[in-house]
Tab-separated table of C-alpha atoms and ligand atoms in Angstrom:
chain	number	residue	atom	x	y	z
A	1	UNK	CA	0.000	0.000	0.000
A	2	UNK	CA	1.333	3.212	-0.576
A	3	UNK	CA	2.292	6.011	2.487
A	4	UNK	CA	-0.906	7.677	3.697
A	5	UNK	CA	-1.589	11.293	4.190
A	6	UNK	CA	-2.695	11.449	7.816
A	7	UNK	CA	-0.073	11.909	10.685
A	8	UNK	CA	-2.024	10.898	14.068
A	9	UNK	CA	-5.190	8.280	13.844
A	10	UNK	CA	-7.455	8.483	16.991
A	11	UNK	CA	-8.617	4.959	17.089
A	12	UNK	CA	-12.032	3.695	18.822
A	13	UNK	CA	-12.386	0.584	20.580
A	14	UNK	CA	-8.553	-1.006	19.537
A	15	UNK	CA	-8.644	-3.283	22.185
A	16	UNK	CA	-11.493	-5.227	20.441
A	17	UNK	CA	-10.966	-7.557	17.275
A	18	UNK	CA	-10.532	-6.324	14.745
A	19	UNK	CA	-8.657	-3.098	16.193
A	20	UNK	CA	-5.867	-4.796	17.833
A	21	UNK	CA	-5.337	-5.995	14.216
A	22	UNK	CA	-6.100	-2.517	12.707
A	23	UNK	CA	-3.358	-1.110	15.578
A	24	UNK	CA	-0.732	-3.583	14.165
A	25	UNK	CA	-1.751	-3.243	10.293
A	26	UNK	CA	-1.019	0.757	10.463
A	27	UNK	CA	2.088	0.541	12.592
A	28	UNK	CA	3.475	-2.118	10.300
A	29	UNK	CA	2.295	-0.605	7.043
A	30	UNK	CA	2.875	3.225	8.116
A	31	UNK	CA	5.933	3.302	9.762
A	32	UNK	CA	5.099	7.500	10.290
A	33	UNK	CA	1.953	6.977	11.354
A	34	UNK	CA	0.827	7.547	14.799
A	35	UNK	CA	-2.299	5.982	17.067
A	36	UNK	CA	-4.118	6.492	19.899
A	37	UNK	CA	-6.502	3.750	20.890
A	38	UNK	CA	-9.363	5.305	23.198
A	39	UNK	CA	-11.446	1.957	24.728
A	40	UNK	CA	-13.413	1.467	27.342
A	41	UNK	CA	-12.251	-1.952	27.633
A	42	UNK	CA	-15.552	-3.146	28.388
A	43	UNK	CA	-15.942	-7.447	28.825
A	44	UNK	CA	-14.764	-7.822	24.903
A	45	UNK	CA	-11.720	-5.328	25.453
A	46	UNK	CA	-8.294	-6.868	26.476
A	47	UNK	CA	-5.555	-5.022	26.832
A	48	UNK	CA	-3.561	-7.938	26.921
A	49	UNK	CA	-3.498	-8.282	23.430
A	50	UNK	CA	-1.369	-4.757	22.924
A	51	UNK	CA	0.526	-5.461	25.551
A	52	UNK	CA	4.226	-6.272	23.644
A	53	UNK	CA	3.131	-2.355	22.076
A	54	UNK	CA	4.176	-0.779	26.119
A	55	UNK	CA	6.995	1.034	24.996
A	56	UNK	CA	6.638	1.726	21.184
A	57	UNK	CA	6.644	6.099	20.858
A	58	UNK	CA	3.734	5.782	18.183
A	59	UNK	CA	1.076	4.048	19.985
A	60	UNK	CA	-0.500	5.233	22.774
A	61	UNK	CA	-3.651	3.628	24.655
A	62	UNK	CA	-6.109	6.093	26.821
A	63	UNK	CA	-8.643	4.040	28.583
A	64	UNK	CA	-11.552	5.891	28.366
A	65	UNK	CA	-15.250	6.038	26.772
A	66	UNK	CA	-16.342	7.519	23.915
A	67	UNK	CA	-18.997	8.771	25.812
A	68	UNK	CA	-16.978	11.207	27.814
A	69	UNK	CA	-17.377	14.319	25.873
A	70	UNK	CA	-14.498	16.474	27.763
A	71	UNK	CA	-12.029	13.404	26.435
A	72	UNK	CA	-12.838	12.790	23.341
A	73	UNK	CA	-12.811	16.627	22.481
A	74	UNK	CA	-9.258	16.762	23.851
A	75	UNK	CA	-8.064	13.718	22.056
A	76	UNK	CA	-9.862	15.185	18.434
A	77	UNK	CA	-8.226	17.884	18.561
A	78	UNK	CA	-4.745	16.027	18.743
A	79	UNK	CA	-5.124	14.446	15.180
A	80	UNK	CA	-5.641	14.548	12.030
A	81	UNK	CA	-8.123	11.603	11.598
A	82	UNK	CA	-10.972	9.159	13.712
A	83	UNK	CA	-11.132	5.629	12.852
A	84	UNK	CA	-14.574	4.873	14.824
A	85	UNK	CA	-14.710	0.913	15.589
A	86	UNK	CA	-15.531	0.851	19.262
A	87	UNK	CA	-19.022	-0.440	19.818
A	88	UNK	CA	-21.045	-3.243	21.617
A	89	UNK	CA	-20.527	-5.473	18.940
A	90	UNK	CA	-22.459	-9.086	19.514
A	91	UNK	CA	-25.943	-9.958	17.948
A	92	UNK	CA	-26.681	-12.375	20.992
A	93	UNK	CA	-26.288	-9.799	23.656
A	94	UNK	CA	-27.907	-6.981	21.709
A	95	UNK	CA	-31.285	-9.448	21.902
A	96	UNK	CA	-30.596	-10.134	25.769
A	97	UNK	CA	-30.785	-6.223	25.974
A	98	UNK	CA	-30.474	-3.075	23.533
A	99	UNK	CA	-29.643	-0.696	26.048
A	100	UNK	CA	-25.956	-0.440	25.753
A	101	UNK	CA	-26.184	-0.933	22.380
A	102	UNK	CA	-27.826	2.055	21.911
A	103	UNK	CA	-26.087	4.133	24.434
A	104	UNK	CA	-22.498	2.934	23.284
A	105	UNK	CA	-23.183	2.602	19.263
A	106	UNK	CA	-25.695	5.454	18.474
A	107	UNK	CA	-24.639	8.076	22.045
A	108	UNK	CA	-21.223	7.049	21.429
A	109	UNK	CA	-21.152	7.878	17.627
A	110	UNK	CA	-23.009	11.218	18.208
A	111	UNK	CA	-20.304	12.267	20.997
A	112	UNK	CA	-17.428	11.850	18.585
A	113	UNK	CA	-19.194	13.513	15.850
A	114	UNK	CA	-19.886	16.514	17.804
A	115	UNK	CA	-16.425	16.510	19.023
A	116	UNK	CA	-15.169	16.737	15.160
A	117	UNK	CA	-17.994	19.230	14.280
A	118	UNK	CA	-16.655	21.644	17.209
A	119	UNK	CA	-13.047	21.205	16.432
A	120	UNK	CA	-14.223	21.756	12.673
A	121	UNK	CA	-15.470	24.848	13.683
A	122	UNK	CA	-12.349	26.024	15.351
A	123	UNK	CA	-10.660	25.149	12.202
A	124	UNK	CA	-9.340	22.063	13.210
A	125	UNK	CA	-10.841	19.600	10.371
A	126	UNK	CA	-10.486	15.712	11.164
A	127	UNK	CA	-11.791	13.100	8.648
A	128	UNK	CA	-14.122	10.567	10.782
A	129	UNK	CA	-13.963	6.890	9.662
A	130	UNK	CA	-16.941	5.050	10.558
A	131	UNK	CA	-17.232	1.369	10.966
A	132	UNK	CA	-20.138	-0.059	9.865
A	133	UNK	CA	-21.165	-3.292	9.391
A	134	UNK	CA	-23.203	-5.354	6.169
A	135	UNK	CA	-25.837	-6.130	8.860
A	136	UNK	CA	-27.203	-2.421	8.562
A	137	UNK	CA	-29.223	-4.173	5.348
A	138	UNK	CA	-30.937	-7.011	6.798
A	139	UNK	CA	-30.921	-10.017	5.203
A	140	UNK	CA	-31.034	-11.825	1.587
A	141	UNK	CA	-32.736	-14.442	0.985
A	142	UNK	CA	-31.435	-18.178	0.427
A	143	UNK	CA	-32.852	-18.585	-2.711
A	144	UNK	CA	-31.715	-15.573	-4.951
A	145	UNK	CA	-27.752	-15.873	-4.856
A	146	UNK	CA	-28.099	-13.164	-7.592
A	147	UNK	CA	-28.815	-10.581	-4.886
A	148	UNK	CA	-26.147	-8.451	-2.955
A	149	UNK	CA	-26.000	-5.490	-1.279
A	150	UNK	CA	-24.619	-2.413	-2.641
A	151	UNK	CA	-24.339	0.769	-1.369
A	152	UNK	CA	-27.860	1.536	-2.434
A	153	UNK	CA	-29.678	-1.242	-0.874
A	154	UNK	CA	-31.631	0.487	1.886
A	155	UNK	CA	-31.121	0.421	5.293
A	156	UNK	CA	-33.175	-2.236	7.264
A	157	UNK	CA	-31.419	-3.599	9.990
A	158	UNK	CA	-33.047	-6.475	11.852
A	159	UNK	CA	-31.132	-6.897	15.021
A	160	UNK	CA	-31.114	-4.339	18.205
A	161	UNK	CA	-27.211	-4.364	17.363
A	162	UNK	CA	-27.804	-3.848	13.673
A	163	UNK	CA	-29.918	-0.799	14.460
A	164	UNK	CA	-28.027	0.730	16.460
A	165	UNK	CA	-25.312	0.145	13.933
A	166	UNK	CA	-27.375	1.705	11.169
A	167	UNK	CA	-28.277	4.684	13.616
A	168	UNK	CA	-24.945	5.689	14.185
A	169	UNK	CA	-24.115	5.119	10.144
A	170	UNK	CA	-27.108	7.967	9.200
A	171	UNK	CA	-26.053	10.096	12.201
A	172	UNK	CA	-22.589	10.252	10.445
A	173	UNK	CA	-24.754	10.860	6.656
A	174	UNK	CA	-26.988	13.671	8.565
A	175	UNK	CA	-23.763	15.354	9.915
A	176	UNK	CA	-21.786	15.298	6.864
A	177	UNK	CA	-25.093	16.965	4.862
A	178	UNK	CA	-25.528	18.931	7.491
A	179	UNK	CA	-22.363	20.251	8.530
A	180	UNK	CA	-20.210	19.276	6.010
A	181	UNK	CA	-17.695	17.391	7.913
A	182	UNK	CA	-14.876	14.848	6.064
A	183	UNK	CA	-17.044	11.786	7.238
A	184	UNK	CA	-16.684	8.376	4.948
A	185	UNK	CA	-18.397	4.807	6.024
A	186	UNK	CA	-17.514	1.134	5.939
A	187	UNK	CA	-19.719	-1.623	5.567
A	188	UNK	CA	-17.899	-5.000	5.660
A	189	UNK	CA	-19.038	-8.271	6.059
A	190	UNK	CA	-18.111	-10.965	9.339
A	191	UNK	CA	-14.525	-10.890	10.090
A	192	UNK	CA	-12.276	-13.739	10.981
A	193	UNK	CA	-8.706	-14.250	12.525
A	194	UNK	CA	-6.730	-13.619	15.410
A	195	UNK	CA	-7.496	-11.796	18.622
A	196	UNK	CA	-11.526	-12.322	18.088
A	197	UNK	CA	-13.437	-12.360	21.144
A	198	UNK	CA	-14.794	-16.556	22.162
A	199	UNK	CA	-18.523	-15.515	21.776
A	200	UNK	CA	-18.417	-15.188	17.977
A	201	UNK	CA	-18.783	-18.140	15.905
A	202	UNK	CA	-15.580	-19.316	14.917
A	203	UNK	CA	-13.283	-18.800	17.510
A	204	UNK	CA	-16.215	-20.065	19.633
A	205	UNK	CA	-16.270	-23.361	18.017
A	206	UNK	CA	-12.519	-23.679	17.894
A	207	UNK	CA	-11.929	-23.375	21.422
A	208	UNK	CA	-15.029	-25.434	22.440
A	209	UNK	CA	-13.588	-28.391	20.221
A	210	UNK	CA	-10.429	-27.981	21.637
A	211	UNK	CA	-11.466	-27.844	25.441
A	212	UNK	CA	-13.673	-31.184	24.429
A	213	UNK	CA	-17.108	-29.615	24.013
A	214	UNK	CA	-19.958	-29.700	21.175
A	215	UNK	CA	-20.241	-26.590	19.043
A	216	UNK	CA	-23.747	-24.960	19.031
A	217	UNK	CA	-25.017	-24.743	15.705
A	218	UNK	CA	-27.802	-22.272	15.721
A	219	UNK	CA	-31.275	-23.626	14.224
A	220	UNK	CA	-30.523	-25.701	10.659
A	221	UNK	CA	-27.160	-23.953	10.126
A	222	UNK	CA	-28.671	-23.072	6.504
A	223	UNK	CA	-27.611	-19.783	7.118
A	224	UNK	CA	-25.370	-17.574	4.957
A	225	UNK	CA	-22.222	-15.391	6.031
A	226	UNK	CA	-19.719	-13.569	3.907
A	227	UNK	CA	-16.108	-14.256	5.739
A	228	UNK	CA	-13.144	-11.796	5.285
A	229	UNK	CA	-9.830	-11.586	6.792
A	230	UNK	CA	-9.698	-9.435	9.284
A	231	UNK	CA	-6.388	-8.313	7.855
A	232	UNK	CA	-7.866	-7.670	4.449
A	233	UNK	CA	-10.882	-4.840	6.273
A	234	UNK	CA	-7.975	-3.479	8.050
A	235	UNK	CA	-6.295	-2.479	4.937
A	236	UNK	CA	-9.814	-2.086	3.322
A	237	UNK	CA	-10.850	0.711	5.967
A	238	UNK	CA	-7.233	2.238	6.166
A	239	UNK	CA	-7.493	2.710	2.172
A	240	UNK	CA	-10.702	4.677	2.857
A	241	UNK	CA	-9.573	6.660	5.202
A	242	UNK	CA	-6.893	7.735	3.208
A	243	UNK	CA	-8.623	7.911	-0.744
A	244	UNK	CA	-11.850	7.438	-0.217
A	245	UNK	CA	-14.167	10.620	-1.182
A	246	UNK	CA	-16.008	12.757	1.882
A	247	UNK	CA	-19.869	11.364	2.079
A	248	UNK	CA	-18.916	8.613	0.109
A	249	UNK	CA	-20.267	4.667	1.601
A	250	UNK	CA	-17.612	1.693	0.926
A	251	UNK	CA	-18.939	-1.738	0.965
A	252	UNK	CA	-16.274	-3.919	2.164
A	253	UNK	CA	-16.738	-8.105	1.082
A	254	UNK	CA	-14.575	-11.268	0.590
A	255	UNK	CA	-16.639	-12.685	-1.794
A	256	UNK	CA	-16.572	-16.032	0.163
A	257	UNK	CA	-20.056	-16.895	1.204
A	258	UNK	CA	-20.245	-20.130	2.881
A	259	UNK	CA	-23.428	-21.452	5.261
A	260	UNK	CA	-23.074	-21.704	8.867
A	261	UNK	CA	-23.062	-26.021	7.958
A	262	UNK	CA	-20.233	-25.789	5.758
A	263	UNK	CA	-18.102	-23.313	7.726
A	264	UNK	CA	-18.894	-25.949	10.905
A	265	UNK	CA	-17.724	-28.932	8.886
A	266	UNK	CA	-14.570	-26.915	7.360
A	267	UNK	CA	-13.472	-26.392	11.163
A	268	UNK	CA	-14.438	-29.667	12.153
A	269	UNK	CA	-12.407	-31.252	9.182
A	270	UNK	CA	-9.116	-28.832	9.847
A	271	UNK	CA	-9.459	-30.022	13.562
A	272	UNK	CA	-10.037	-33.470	13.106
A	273	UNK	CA	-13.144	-33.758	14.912
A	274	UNK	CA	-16.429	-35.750	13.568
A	275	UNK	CA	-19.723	-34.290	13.340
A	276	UNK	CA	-21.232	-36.288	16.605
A	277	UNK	CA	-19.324	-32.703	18.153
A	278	UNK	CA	-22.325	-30.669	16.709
A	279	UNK	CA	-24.927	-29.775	18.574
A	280	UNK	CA	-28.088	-28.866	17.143
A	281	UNK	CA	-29.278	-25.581	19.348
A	282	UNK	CA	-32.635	-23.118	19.134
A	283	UNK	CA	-32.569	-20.640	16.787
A	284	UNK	CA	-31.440	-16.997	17.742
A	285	UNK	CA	-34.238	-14.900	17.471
A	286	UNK	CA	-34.753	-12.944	14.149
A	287	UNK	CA	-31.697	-14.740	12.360
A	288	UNK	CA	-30.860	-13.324	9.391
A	289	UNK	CA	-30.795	-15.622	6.781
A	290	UNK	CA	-28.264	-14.345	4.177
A	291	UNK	CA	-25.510	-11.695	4.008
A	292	UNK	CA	-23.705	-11.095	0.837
A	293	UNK	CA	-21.900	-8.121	-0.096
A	294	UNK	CA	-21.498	-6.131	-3.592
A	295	UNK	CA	-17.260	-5.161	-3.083
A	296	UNK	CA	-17.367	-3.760	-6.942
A	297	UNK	CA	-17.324	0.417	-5.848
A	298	UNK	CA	-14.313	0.274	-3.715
A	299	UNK	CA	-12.451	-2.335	-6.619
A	300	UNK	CA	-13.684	0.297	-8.938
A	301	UNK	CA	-12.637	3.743	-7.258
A	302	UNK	CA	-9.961	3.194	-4.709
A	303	UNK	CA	-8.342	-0.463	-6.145
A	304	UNK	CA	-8.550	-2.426	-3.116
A	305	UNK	CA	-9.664	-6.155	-3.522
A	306	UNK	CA	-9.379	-9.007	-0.669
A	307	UNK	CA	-6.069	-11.039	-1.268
A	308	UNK	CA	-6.081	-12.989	2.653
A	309	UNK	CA	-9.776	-14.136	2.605
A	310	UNK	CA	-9.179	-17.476	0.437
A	311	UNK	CA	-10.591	-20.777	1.686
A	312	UNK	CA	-9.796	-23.182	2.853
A	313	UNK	CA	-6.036	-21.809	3.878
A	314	UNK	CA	-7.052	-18.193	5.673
A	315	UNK	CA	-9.501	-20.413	7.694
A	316	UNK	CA	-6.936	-23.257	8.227
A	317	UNK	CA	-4.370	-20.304	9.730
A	318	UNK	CA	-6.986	-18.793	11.857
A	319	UNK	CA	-7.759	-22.366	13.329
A	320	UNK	CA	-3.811	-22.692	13.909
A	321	UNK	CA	-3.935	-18.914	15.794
A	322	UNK	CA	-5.689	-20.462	18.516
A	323	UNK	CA	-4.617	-23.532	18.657
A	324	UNK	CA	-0.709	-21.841	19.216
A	325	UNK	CA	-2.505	-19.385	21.547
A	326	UNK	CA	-4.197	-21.731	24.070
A	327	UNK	CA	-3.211	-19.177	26.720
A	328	UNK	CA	-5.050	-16.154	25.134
A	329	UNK	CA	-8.544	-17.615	25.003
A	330	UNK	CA	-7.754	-19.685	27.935
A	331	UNK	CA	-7.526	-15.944	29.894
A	332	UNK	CA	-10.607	-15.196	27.479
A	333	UNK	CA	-13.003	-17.841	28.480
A	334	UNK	CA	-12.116	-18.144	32.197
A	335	UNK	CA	-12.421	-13.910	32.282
A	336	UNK	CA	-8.442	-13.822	33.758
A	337	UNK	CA	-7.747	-11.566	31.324
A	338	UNK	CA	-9.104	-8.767	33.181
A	339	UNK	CA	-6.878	-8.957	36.136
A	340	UNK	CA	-3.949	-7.807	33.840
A	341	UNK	CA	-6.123	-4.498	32.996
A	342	UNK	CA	-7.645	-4.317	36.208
A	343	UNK	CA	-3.741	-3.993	37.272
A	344	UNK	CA	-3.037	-1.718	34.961
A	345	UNK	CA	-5.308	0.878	34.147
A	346	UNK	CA	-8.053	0.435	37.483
A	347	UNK	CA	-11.554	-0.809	37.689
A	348	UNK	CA	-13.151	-1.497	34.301
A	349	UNK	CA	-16.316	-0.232	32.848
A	350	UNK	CA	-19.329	-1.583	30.672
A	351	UNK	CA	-20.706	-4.935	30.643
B	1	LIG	P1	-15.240	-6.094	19.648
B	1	LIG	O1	-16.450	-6.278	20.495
B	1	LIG	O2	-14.218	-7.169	19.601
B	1	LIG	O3	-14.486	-4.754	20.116
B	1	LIG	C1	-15.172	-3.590	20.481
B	1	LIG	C2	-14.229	-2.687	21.284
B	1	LIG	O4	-14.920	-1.461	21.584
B	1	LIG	C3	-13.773	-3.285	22.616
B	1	LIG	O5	-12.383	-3.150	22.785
B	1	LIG	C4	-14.532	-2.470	23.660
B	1	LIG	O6	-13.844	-2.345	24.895
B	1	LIG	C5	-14.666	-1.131	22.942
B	1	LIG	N1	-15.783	-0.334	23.448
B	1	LIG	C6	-17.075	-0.726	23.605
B	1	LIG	N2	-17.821	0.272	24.118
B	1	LIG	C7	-16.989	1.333	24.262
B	1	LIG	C8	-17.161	2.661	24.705
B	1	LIG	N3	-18.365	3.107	25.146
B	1	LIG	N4	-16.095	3.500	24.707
B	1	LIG	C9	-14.887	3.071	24.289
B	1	LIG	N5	-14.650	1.812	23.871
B	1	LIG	C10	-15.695	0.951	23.850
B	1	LIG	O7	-15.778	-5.739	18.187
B	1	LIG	P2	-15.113	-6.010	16.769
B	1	LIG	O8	-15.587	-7.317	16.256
B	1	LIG	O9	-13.663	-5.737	16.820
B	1	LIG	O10	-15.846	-4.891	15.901
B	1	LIG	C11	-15.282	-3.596	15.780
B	1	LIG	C12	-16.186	-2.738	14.919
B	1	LIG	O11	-16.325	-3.300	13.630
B	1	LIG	C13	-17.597	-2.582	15.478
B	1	LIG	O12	-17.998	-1.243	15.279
B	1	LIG	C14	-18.435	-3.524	14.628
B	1	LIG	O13	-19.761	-3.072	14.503
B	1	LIG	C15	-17.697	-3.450	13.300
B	1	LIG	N6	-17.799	-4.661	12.469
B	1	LIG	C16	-17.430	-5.871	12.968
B	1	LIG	C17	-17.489	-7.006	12.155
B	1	LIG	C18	-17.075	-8.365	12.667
B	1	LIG	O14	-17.256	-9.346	11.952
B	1	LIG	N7	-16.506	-8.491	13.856
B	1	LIG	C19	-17.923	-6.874	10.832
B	1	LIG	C20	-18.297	-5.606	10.352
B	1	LIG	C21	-18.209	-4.502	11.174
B	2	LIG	O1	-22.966	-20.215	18.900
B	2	LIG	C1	-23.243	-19.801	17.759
B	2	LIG	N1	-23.850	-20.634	16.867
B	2	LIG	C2	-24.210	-20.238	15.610
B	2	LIG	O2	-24.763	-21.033	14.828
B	2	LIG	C3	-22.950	-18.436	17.352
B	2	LIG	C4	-22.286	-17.474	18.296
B	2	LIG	C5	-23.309	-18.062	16.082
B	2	LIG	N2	-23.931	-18.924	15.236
B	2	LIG	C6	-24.300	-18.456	13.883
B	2	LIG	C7	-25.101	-17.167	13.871
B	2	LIG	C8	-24.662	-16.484	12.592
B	2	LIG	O3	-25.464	-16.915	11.505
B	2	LIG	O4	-23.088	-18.146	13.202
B	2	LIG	C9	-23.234	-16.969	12.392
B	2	LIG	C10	-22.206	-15.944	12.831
B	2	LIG	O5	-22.569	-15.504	14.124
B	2	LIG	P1	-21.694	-14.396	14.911
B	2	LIG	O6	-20.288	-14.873	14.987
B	2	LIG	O7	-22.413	-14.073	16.182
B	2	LIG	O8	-21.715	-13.184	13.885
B	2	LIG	P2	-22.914	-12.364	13.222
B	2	LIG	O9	-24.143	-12.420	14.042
B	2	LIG	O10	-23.031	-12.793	11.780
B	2	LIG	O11	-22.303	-10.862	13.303
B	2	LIG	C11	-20.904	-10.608	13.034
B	2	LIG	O12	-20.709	-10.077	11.766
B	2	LIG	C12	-21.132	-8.762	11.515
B	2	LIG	C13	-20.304	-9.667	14.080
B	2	LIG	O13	-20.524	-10.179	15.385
B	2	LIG	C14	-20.864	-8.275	13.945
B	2	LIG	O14	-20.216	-7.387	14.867
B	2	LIG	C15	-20.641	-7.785	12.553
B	2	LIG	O15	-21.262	-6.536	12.360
């Protein structure tokens, strides 16, 4: 990739997934850039997974929410750019209760915007990534794989966590029509690979077959994902940030659509395991059937493409991540994790 224009990244929620991967991607790939990860570390933030960056003079980590207005207007107006991933980010939960969905991914997202908006107005001007997700469609159904979503598909989320997902994606379209502030949005498809939280599907089955237990398929498993590299949608958002046009939506895909079944018996194959290890569970409420995204406008405009995402070998590496980092999702599951932040940075917050 070539050298991007931006000088200091505030980063949201890099203690999560996919931004402990997005913290490694720039510093590897930018080697002026600077970050600064703001997180709440709430239960699916670990601070563990940063912690061989203590030390390094271009990352630094604030613990704090991106509800605390005071904060985040200090920490805008120390860079030139917001990469907005921090959010409450599991379907399951969001049905168990909406409430800090909404606070965290709709309050949250307003905060920051009216933190850029201010410093805009003091003629500071930031360009706000934000991180949205394919889910802010709905769903396809099963039996028209000639359907995608593009850009233009409406908006009709179908989980609490989708909606508050989509809320915080118009809140950023009302305040770049409105205000005319350097916004551009990602919509990308389910991630895979390292660091990825044990409630989410495939680092949930991984480390269940490996500690001995069944894997809970939901319902008839007939149901449809699009899996990218988490690698690939960090380079895919950092080439947005850095070329894609204000007000502009990028839909972000890896063109590798497989149903919950298959991606069940892929793991269970790589791992050895037969399929007396899955367990047939109820349904989660208001499943979407089908995602499947349309990748053709970022190809087009800004000439990124997944290259990590290929099957069966980016799945057969991811299963090898955890299965040489026992000790990670070992602190995971039994919640140990949390001592080391606890330790460090004082009591924690959120769920
Ligand atoms: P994650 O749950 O692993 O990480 C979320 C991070 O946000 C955590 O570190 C958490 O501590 C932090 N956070 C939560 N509330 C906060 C708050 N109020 N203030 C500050 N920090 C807070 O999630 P993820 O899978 O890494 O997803 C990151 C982003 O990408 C989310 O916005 C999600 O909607 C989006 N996304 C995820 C996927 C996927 O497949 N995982 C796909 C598309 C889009
Ligand atoms: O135990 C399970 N059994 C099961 O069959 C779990 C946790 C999931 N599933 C199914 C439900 C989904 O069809 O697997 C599929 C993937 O589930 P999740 O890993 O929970 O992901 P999903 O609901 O598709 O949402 C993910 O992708 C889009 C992320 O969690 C979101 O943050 C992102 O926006």
């Amino acid at each position: 990739m070539s050298e991007g224009r931006y000088e200091h990244i505030l980063l949201t929620g890099g203690c999560g997934f996919i931004g402990t991967n997005f913290v490694r991607f720039v510093l590897e790939h930018r080697p002026s850039v600077r970050i600064t990860n703001l997180d709440a570390l709430t239960y699916s933030g670990n601070a563990e997974s940063l912690r061989d960056l203590e030390g390094e003079p271009r990352y630094r980590f604030v613990h704090g929410d991106i509800r605390d207005r005071a904060l985040v207007d200090g920490l805008v107006r120390e860079v030139d750019a917001v990469v907005h991933m921090a959010a409450e980010s599991h379907v399951d939960r969001s049905i168990q209760d909406a409430s800090p969905f909404v606070s965290t991914n709709v309050g949250g997202t307003q905060t920051l915007l009216d933190a850029v908006r201010s410093a805009a107005s003091d003629g500071h001007e930031v360009r706000f990534c934000y991180v949205s997700t394919d889910e802010v469609y709905g769903q396809l159904p099963l039996d028209r794989p000639d359907l995608k979503f593009t850009e233009r598909t409406p908006l009709n989320p179908s989980s609490p966590y989708a909606a508050s997902k989509a809320a915080g994606d118009l809140l950023c379209g009302a305040y770049r029509h409105t205000f005319g502030l350097d916004i551009v949005i990602t919509r990308c498809s389910n991630n895979f690979g390292a660091y990825q939280f044990p409630e989410k599907v495939i680092p949930l089955f991984v480390t269940n077959l490996m500690e001995g237990e069944p894997v809970p398929l939901y319902g008839d498993g007939r149901n449809v994902r699009d899996w990218l590299h988490v690698l690939d949608h960090c380079e895919a958002v950092l080439t947005v940030l850095e070329r894609g046009e204000a007000g502009e939506v990028y839909n972000i895909g890896g063109n590798n659509e497989r149903s919950n079944l298959e991606l069940t018996r892929e793991i269970l194959r790589i791992m050895g395991k037969g399929e007396e290890m899955i367990r047939r569970v109820p349904d989660r409420l208001g499943h979407d059937l089908r995602y499947a995204i349309d990748a053709t406008k970022i190809k087009r405009e800004l000439g990124w493409e997944p290259t990590r995402s290929v099957w069966p070998g980016a799945l057969e590496e991811t299963v090898r991540w955890y299965q040489d980092h026992e000790d990670w999702w070992r602190r995971v599951k039994s919640g140990a994790y949390r001592e080391y932040y606890q330790r460090q940075y004082g009591n924690v917050t959120g769920a």
